[in-house]
Coordinates of C-alpha atoms in Angstrom, one line a residue:
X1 CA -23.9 -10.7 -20.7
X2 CA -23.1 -7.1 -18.8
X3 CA -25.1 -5.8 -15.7
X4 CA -27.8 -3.2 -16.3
X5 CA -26.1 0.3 -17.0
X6 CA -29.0 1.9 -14.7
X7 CA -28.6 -0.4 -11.6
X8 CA -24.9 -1.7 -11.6
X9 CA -22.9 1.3 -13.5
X10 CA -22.9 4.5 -11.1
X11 CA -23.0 7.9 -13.0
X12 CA -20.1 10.0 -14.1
X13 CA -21.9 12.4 -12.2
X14 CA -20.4 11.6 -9.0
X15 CA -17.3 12.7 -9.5
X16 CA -17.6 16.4 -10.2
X17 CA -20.0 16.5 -13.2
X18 CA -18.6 13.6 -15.0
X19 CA -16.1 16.2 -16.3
X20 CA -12.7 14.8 -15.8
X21 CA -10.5 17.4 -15.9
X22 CA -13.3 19.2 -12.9
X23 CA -12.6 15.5 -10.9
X24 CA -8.9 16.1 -10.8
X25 CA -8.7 19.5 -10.5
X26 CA -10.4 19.0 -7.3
X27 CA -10.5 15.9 -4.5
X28 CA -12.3 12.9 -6.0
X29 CA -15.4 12.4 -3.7
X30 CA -14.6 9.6 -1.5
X31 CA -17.2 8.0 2.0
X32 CA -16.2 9.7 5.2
X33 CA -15.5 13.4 3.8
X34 CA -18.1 14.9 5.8
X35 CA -18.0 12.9 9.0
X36 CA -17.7 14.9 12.1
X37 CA -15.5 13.7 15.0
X38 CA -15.1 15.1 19.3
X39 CA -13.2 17.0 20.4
X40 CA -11.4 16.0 23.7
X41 CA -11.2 20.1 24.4
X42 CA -15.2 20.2 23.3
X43 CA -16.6 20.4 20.4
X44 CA -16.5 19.1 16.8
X45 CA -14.6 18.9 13.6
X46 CA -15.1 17.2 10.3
X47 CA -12.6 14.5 10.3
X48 CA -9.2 14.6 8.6
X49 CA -8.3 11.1 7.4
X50 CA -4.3 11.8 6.5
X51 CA -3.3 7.8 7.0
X52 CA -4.2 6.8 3.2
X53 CA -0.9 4.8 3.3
X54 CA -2.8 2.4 5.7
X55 CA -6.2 2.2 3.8
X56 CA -7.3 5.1 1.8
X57 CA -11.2 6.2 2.1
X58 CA -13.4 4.4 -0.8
X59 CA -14.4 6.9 -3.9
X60 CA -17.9 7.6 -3.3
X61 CA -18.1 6.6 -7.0
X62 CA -16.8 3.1 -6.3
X63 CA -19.4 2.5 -3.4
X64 CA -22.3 3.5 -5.6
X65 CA -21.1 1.1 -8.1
X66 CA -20.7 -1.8 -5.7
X67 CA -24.5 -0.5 -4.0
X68 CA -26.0 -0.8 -7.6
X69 CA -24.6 -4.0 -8.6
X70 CA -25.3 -5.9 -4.7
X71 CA -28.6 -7.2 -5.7
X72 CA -27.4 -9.2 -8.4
X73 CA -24.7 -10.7 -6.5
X74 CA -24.8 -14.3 -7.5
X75 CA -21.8 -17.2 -7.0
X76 CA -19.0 -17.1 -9.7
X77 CA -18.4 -19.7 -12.3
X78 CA -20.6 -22.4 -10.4
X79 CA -24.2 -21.5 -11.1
X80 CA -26.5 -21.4 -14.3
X81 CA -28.6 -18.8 -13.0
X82 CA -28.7 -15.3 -14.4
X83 CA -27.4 -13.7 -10.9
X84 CA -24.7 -16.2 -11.2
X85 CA -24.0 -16.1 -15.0
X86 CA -23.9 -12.1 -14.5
X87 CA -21.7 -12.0 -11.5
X88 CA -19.3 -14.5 -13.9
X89 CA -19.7 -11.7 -16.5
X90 CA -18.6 -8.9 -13.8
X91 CA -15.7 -11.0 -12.4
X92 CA -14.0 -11.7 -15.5
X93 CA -14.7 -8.2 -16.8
X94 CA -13.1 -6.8 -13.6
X95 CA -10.3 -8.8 -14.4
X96 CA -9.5 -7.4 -17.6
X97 CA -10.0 -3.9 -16.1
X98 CA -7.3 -4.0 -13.9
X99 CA -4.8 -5.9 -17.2
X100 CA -5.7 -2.2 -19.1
X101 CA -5.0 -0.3 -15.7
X102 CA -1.9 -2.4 -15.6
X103 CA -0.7 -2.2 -19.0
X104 CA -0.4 -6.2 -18.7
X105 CA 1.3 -7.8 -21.6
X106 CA -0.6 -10.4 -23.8
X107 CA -0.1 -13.4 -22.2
X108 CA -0.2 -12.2 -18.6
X109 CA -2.4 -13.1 -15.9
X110 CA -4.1 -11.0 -13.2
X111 CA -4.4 -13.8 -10.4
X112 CA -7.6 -11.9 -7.4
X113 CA -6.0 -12.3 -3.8
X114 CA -6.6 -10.7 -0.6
X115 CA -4.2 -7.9 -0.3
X116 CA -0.7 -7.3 -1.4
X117 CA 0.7 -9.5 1.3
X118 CA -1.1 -12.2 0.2
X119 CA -0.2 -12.0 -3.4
X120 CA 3.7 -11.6 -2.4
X121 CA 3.1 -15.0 -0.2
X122 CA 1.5 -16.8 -3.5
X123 CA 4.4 -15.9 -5.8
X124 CA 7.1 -16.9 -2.9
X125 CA 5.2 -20.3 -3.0
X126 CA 5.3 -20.8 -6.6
X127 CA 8.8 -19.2 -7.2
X128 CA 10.6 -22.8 -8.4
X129 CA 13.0 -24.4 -5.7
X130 CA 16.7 -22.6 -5.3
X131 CA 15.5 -19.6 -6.1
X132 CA 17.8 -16.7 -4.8
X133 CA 15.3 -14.1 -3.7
X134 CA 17.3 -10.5 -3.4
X135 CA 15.5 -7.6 -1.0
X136 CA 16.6 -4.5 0.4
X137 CA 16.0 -3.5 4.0
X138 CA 14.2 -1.0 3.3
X139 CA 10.8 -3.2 2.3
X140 CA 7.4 -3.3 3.5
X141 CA 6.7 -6.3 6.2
X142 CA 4.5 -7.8 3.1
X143 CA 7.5 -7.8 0.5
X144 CA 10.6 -8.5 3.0
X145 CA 9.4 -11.7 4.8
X146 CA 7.5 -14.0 2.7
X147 CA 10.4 -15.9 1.1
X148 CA 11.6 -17.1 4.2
X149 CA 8.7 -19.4 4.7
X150 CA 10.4 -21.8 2.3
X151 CA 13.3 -24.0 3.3
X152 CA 14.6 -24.4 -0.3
X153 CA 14.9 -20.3 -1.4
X154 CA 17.9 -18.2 0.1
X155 CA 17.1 -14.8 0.5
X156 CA 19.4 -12.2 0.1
X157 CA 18.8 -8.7 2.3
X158 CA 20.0 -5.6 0.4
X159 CA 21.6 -2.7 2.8
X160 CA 19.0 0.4 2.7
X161 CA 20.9 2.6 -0.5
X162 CA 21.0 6.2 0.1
X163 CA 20.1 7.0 -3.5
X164 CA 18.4 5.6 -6.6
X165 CA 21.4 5.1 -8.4
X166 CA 23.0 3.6 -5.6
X167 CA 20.1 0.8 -5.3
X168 CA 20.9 -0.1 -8.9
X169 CA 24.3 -0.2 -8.2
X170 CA 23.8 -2.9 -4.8
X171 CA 21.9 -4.9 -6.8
X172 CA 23.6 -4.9 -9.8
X173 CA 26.6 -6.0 -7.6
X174 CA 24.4 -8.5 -5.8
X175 CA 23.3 -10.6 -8.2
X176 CA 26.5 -10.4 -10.5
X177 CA 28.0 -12.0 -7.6
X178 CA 25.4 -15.0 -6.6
X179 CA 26.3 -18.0 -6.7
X180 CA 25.0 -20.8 -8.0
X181 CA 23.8 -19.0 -11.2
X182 CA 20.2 -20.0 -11.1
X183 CA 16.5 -18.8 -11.1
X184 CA 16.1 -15.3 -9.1
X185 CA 13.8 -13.0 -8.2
X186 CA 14.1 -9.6 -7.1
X187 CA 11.5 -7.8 -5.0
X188 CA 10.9 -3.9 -4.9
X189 CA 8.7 -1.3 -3.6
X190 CA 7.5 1.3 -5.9
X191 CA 7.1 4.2 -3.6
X192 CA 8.1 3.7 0.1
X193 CA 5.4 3.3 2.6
X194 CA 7.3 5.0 5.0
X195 CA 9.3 7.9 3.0
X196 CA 6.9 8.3 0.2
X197 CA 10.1 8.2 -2.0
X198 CA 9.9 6.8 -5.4
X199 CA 12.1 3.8 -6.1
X200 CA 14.3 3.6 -9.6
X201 CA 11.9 0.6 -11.0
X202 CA 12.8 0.9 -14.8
X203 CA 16.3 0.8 -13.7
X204 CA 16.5 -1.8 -11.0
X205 CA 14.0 -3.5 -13.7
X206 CA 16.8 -3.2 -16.2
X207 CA 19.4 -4.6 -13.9
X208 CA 17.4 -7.9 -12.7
X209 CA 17.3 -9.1 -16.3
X210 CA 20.6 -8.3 -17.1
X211 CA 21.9 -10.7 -14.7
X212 CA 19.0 -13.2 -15.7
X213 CA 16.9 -12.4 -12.6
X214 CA 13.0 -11.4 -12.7
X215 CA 11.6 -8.6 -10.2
X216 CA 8.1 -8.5 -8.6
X217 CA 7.1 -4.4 -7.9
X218 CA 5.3 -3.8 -4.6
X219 CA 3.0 -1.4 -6.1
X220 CA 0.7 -1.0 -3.2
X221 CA 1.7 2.5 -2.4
X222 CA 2.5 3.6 -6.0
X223 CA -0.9 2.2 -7.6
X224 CA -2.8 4.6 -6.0
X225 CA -0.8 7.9 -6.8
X226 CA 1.0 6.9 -10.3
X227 CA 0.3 5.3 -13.2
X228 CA 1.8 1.6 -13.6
X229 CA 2.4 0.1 -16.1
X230 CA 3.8 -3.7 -16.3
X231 CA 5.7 -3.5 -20.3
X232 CA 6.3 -0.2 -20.0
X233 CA 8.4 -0.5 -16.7
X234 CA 9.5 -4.2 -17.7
X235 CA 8.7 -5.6 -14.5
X236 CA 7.6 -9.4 -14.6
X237 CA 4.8 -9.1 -11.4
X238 CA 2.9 -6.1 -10.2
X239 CA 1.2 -6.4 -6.3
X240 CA -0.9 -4.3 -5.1
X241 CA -4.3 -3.8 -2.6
X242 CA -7.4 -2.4 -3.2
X243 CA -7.9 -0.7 0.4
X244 CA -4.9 1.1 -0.8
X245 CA -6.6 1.9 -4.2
X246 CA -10.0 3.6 -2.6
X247 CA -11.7 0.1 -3.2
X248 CA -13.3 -1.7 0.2
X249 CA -13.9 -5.0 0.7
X250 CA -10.1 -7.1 1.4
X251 CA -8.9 -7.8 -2.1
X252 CA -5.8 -7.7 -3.9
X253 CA -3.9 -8.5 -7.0
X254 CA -0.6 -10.7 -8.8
X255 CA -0.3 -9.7 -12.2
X256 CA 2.1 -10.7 -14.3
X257 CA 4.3 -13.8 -16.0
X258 CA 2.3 -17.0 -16.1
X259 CA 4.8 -19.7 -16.0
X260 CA 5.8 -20.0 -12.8
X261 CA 2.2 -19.6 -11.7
X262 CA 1.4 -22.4 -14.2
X263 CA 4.3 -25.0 -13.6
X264 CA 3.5 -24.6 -9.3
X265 CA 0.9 -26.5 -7.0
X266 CA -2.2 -24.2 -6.3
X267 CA -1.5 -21.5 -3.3
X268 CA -4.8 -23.4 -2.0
X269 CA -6.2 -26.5 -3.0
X270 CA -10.0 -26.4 -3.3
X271 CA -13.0 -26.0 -5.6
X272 CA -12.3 -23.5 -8.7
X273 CA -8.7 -24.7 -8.8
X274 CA -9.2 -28.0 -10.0
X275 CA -10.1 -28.4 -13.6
X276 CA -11.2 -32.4 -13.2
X277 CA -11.1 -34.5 -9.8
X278 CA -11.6 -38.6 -9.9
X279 CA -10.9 -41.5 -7.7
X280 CA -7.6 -43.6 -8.3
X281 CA -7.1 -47.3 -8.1
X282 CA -5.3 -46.8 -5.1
X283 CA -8.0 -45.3 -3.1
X284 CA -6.6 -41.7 -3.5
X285 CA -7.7 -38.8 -5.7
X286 CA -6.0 -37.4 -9.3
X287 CA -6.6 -34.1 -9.6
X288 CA -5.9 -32.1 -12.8
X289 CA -5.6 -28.0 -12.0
X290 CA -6.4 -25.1 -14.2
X291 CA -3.6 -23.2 -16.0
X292 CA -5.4 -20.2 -15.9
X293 CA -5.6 -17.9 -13.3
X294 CA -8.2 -20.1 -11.5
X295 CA -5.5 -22.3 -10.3
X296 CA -4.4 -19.8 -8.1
X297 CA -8.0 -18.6 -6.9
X298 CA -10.0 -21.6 -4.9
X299 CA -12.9 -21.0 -3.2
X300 CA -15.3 -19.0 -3.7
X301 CA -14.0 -15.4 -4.5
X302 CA -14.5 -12.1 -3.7
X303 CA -16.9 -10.5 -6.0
X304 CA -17.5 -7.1 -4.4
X305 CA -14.0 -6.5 -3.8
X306 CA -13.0 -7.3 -6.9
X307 CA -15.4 -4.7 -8.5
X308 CA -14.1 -2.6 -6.4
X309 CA -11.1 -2.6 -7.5
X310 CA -12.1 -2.5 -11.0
X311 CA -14.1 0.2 -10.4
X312 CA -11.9 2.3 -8.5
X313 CA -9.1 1.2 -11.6
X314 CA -11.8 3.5 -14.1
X315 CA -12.4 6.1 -12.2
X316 CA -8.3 6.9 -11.1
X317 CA -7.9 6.5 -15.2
X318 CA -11.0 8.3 -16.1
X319 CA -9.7 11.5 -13.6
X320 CA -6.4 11.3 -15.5
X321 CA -3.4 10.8 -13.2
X322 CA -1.3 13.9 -14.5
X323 CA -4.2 16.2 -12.9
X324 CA -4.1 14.0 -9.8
X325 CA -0.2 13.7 -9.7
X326 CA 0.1 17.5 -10.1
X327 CA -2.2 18.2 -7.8
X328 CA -0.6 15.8 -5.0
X329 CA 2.5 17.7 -5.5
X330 CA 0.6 21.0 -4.6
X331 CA -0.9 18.9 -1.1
X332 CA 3.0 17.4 -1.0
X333 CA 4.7 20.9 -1.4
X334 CA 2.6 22.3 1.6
X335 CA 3.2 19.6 4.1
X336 CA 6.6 20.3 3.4
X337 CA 7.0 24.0 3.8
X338 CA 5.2 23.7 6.4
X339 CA 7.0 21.2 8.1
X340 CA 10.6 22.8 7.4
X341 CA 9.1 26.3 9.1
X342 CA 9.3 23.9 12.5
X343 CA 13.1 23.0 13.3
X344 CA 12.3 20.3 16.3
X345 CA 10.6 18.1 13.2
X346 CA 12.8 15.7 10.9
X347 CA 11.3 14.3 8.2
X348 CA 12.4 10.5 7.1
X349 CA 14.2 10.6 4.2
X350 CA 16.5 8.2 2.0
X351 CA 17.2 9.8 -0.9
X352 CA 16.9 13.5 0.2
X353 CA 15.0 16.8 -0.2
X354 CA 14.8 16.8 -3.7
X355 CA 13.3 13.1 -4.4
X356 CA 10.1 12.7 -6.0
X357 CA 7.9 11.0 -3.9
X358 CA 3.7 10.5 -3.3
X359 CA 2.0 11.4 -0.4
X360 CA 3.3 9.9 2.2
X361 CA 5.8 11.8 4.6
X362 CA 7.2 10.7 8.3
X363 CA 8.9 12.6 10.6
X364 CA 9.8 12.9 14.5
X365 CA 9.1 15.8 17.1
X366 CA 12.1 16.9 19.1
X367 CA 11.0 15.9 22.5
X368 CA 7.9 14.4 21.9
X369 CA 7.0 10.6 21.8
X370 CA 5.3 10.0 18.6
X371 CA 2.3 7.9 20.0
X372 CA 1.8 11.3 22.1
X373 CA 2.3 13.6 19.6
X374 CA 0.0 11.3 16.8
X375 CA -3.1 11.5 20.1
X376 CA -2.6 14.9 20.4
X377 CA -3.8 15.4 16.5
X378 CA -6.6 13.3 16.9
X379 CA -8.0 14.0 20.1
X380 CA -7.2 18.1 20.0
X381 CA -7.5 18.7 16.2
X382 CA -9.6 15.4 14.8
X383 CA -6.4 14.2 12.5
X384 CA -6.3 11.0 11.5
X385 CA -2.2 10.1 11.2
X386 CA 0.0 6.8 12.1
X387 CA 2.5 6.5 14.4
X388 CA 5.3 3.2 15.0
X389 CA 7.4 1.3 13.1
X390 CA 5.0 1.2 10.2
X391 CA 5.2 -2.7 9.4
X392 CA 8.5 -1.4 7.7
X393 CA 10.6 -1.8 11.3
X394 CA 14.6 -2.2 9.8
X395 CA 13.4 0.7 7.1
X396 CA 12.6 3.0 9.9
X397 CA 15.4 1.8 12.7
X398 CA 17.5 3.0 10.0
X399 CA 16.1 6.0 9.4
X400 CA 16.3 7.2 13.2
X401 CA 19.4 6.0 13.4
X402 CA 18.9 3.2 16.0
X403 CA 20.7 0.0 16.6
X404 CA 19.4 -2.5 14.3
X405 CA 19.0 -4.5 17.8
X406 CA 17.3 -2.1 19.9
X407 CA 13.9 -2.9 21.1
X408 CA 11.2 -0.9 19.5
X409 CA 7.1 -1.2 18.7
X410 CA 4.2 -0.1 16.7
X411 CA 2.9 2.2 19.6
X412 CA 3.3 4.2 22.7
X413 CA 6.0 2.7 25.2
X414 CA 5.1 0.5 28.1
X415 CA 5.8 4.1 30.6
X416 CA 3.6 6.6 30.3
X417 CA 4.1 8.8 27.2
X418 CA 7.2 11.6 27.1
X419 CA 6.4 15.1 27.8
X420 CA 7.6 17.7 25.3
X421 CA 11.3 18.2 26.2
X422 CA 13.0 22.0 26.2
X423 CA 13.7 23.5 22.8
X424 CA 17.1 22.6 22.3
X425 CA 17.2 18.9 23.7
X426 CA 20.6 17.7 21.4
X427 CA 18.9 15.1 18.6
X428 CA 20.3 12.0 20.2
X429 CA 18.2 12.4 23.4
X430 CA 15.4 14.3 21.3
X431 CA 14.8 12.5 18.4
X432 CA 15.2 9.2 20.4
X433 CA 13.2 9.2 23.0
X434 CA 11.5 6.6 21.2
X435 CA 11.8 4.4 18.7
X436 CA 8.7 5.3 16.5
X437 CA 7.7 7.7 14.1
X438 CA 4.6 9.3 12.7
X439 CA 3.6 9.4 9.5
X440 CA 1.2 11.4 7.7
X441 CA -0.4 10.5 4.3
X442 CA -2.8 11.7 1.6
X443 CA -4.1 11.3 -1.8
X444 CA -7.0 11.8 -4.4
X445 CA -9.5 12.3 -2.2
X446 CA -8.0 15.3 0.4
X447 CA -9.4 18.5 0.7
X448 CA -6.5 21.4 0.8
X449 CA -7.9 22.3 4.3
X450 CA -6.7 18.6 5.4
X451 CA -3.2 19.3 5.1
X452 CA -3.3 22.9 6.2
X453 CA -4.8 21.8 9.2
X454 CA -2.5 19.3 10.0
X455 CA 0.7 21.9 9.5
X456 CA -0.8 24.4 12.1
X457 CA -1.5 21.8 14.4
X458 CA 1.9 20.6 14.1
X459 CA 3.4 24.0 14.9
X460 CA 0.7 24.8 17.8
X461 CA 1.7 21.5 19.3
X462 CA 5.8 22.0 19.4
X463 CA 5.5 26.0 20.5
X464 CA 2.6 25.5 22.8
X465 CA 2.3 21.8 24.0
X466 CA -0.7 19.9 23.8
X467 CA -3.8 20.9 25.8
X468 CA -4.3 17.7 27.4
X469 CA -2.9 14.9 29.5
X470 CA -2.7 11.3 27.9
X471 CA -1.7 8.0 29.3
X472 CA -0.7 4.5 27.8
X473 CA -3.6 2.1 27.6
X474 CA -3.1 -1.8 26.4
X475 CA -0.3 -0.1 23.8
X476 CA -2.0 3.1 22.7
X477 CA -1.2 6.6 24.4
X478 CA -4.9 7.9 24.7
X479 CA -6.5 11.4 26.3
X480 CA -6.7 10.5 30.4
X481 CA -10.4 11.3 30.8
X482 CA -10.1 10.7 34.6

């Protein structure tokens, strides 16, 4: 069964002509690209959304296919209906969408979650017991503290390596020297969320099963700008989100090796785990579980957001991602040129100037506290960026150079925000005036003017100041309206 090409498929037409190469060679239409914002100086602009590391706007193309298929939403796998029996059809067709988009091996299994966090918290609760888990600093929140949560794994933190060959090297070290020898997992970011910085996966890959490890890749900020590739990279488990991936809706994905999934209790215990359920002698229940991916997937999923993913998986492979990656480098080079014309801004870096990375960039102001400098952009120039520790906090304390104990947090400081200092403030009063950062990010869906936007509002905010006062309300430095 397959849902009606005219009601559940949206056209090719909707992104640029159905003509690839036009879709790439341009920003894939996404919701929100002509949405005007105020002005706290008066006025209005049409909004620049540059925080796509947080959640990246939906493609237009995957909310007409999720508005064309709605009124045939039916339950999944529980109803003999034709709704149901088609939304069965579109669930498990969704599913094999995003193996192809994954280059997932024969016998692996895509496993539907809510986000990225929430598939890295399944595998740390099926990963068997005395597992060494290895992780460097330098991780996303969702990556770094899910194997803790179990008494019976020890978890290994990584120092943050200053290059990608000195990653392989740490953990090539690492687990040549655990001890006991005995199941391990190592856990990786593809690109960093807070540098943008693409992480040796192939290599660090190569290294885990040297030493008889496996590695799970946190793909949730590379998914969206590269192409990824399970066999090809020889990584065991891919993560990733769909709000990351221009797809609405809350859900995520574990794909990968089914063993472990197999041989382990369900993540939840409910209906569309359990194969057979019956009452034992003793009073109590016997319960046999699927060893497919339903094992892993009780209750009643998430249809739409599972579409969405798939949907937003065809259209990032229909655009073609060496127009899109080319094209991100163009967007990339400009923040950065622009950028290095200001010297009071330091961009976040690990591995240096010349490291490939996607489009995601931090930096500090000289001066400036980066809640205050991150409401300036919205309020005076309608620029959507981040600013704090970026649910990455020993990654960034690093970065700035902090104490690994020094208190910091995602947001404007408990005074009232800091006031652009004098050009020339030395960096250790400058750049750490607090412990925060701001973070600008970007993708398939920004227009040039975005980004060139954002550079001259940078550089008219350090030589000129902002143009308003701000205070610090419940954690946020916002515009004082009076």
């Amino acid at each position: 069964m397959s849902v009606r090409p005219d009601t559940a498929t949206a056209t090719a037409a909707t992104t640029a002509d159905a003509d690839p190469a036009c879709a790439a060679a341009a920003p894939l239409p996404v919701l929100g690209r002509d949405v005007s914002v105020p002005l706290v100086t008066g006025g209005e602009v049409t909004y620049a959304a540059l925080d796509y590391a947080a959640s990246a706007p939906a493609l237009q193309r995957v909310w007409d296919d999720v508005a064309a298929y709605a009124p045939y939403y039916g339950s999944v796998h529980r109803g003999a209906g034709y709704l149901s029996q088609l939304s069965t059809d579109l669930f498990e067709n969704s599913r094999q969408t995003v193996a192809e988009f994954l280059g997932c091996r024969e016998a692996d299994q895509v496993v539907f979650t809510r986000s990225t966090t929430d598939s890295l918290n399944l595998l740390a609760g099926v990963l068997p017991a005395g597992t060494r888990v290895f992780v460097f600093e330098t991780e996303h929140h969702a990556s770094l503290l899910p194997w803790e949560q179990r008494g019976d794994l020890t978890v290994t933190y990584l120092d943050a390596p200053r290059t990608p060959q000195q990653a392989v090297d740490t953990l090539e070290k690492a687990l040549a020297g655990r001890e006991p020898y005995g199941p391990a997992l190592v856990c990786v970011t593809g690109a960093s969320n807070v540098t943008g910085e693409l992480w040796p996966v192939r290599e660090l890959a190569a290294a885990a099963h040297a030493h008889g490890a496996r590695i799970v890749l946190d793909a949730a900020q590379l998914a969206p700008h590269h192409p990824v590739d399970i066999a090809d990279l020889d990584v065991d488990w891919v993560a990733f989100s769909g709000h990351k991936l221009y797809a609405p809706f809350g859900a995520g994905v574990l794909a990968g090796r089914a063993d472990w999934l197999q041989a382990a209790e369900p993540y939840l215990a409910g209906g569309g785990a359990s194969r057979t359920v019956a009452r034992r002698e003793d009073g109590g229940v016997a319960v046999e579980w699927h060893t497919t991916a339903a094992r892993h997937e009780a209750g009643s999923p998430n249809v739409i957001g599972v579409y969405a993913i798939a949907s937003a998986c065809k259209v990032l492979t229909e655009a073609g991602f060496d127009a899109l990656v080319a094209r991100e480098r163009e967007l990339i080079a400009k923040v950065r040129t622009g950028l290095a014309e200001v010297p009071q801004v330091k961009v976040l870096s690990l591995f240096g100037d010349d490291a490939d990375r996607v489009g995601v960039l931090s930096f500090v102001v000289e001066g400036w506290n980066s809640s205050h400098f991150a409401a300036a952009l919205s309020a005076e120039y309608g620029i959507g960026v981040r600013d704090g520790l970026f649910c990455a906090h020993p990654l960034v304390r690093t970065l700035l150079g902090s104490d690994p104990q020094d208190p910091g947090a995602c947001g404007a400081p408990e005074g009232a925000p800091g006031e652009r200092s004098e050009v020339g403030v030395p960096p250790a009063e400058g750049w750490g005036r607090s412990l925060n950062a701001i973070r600008v990010s970007f993708g398939a869906g920004t227009p040039d003017e975005h980004v060139e936007r954002f550079v001259r509002a940078v550089k008219e905010l350090v030589s000129d100041g902002a143009r308003w006062s701000y205070r610090t309300e419940e954690g946020r430095c916002v515009p004082d309206r009076g």
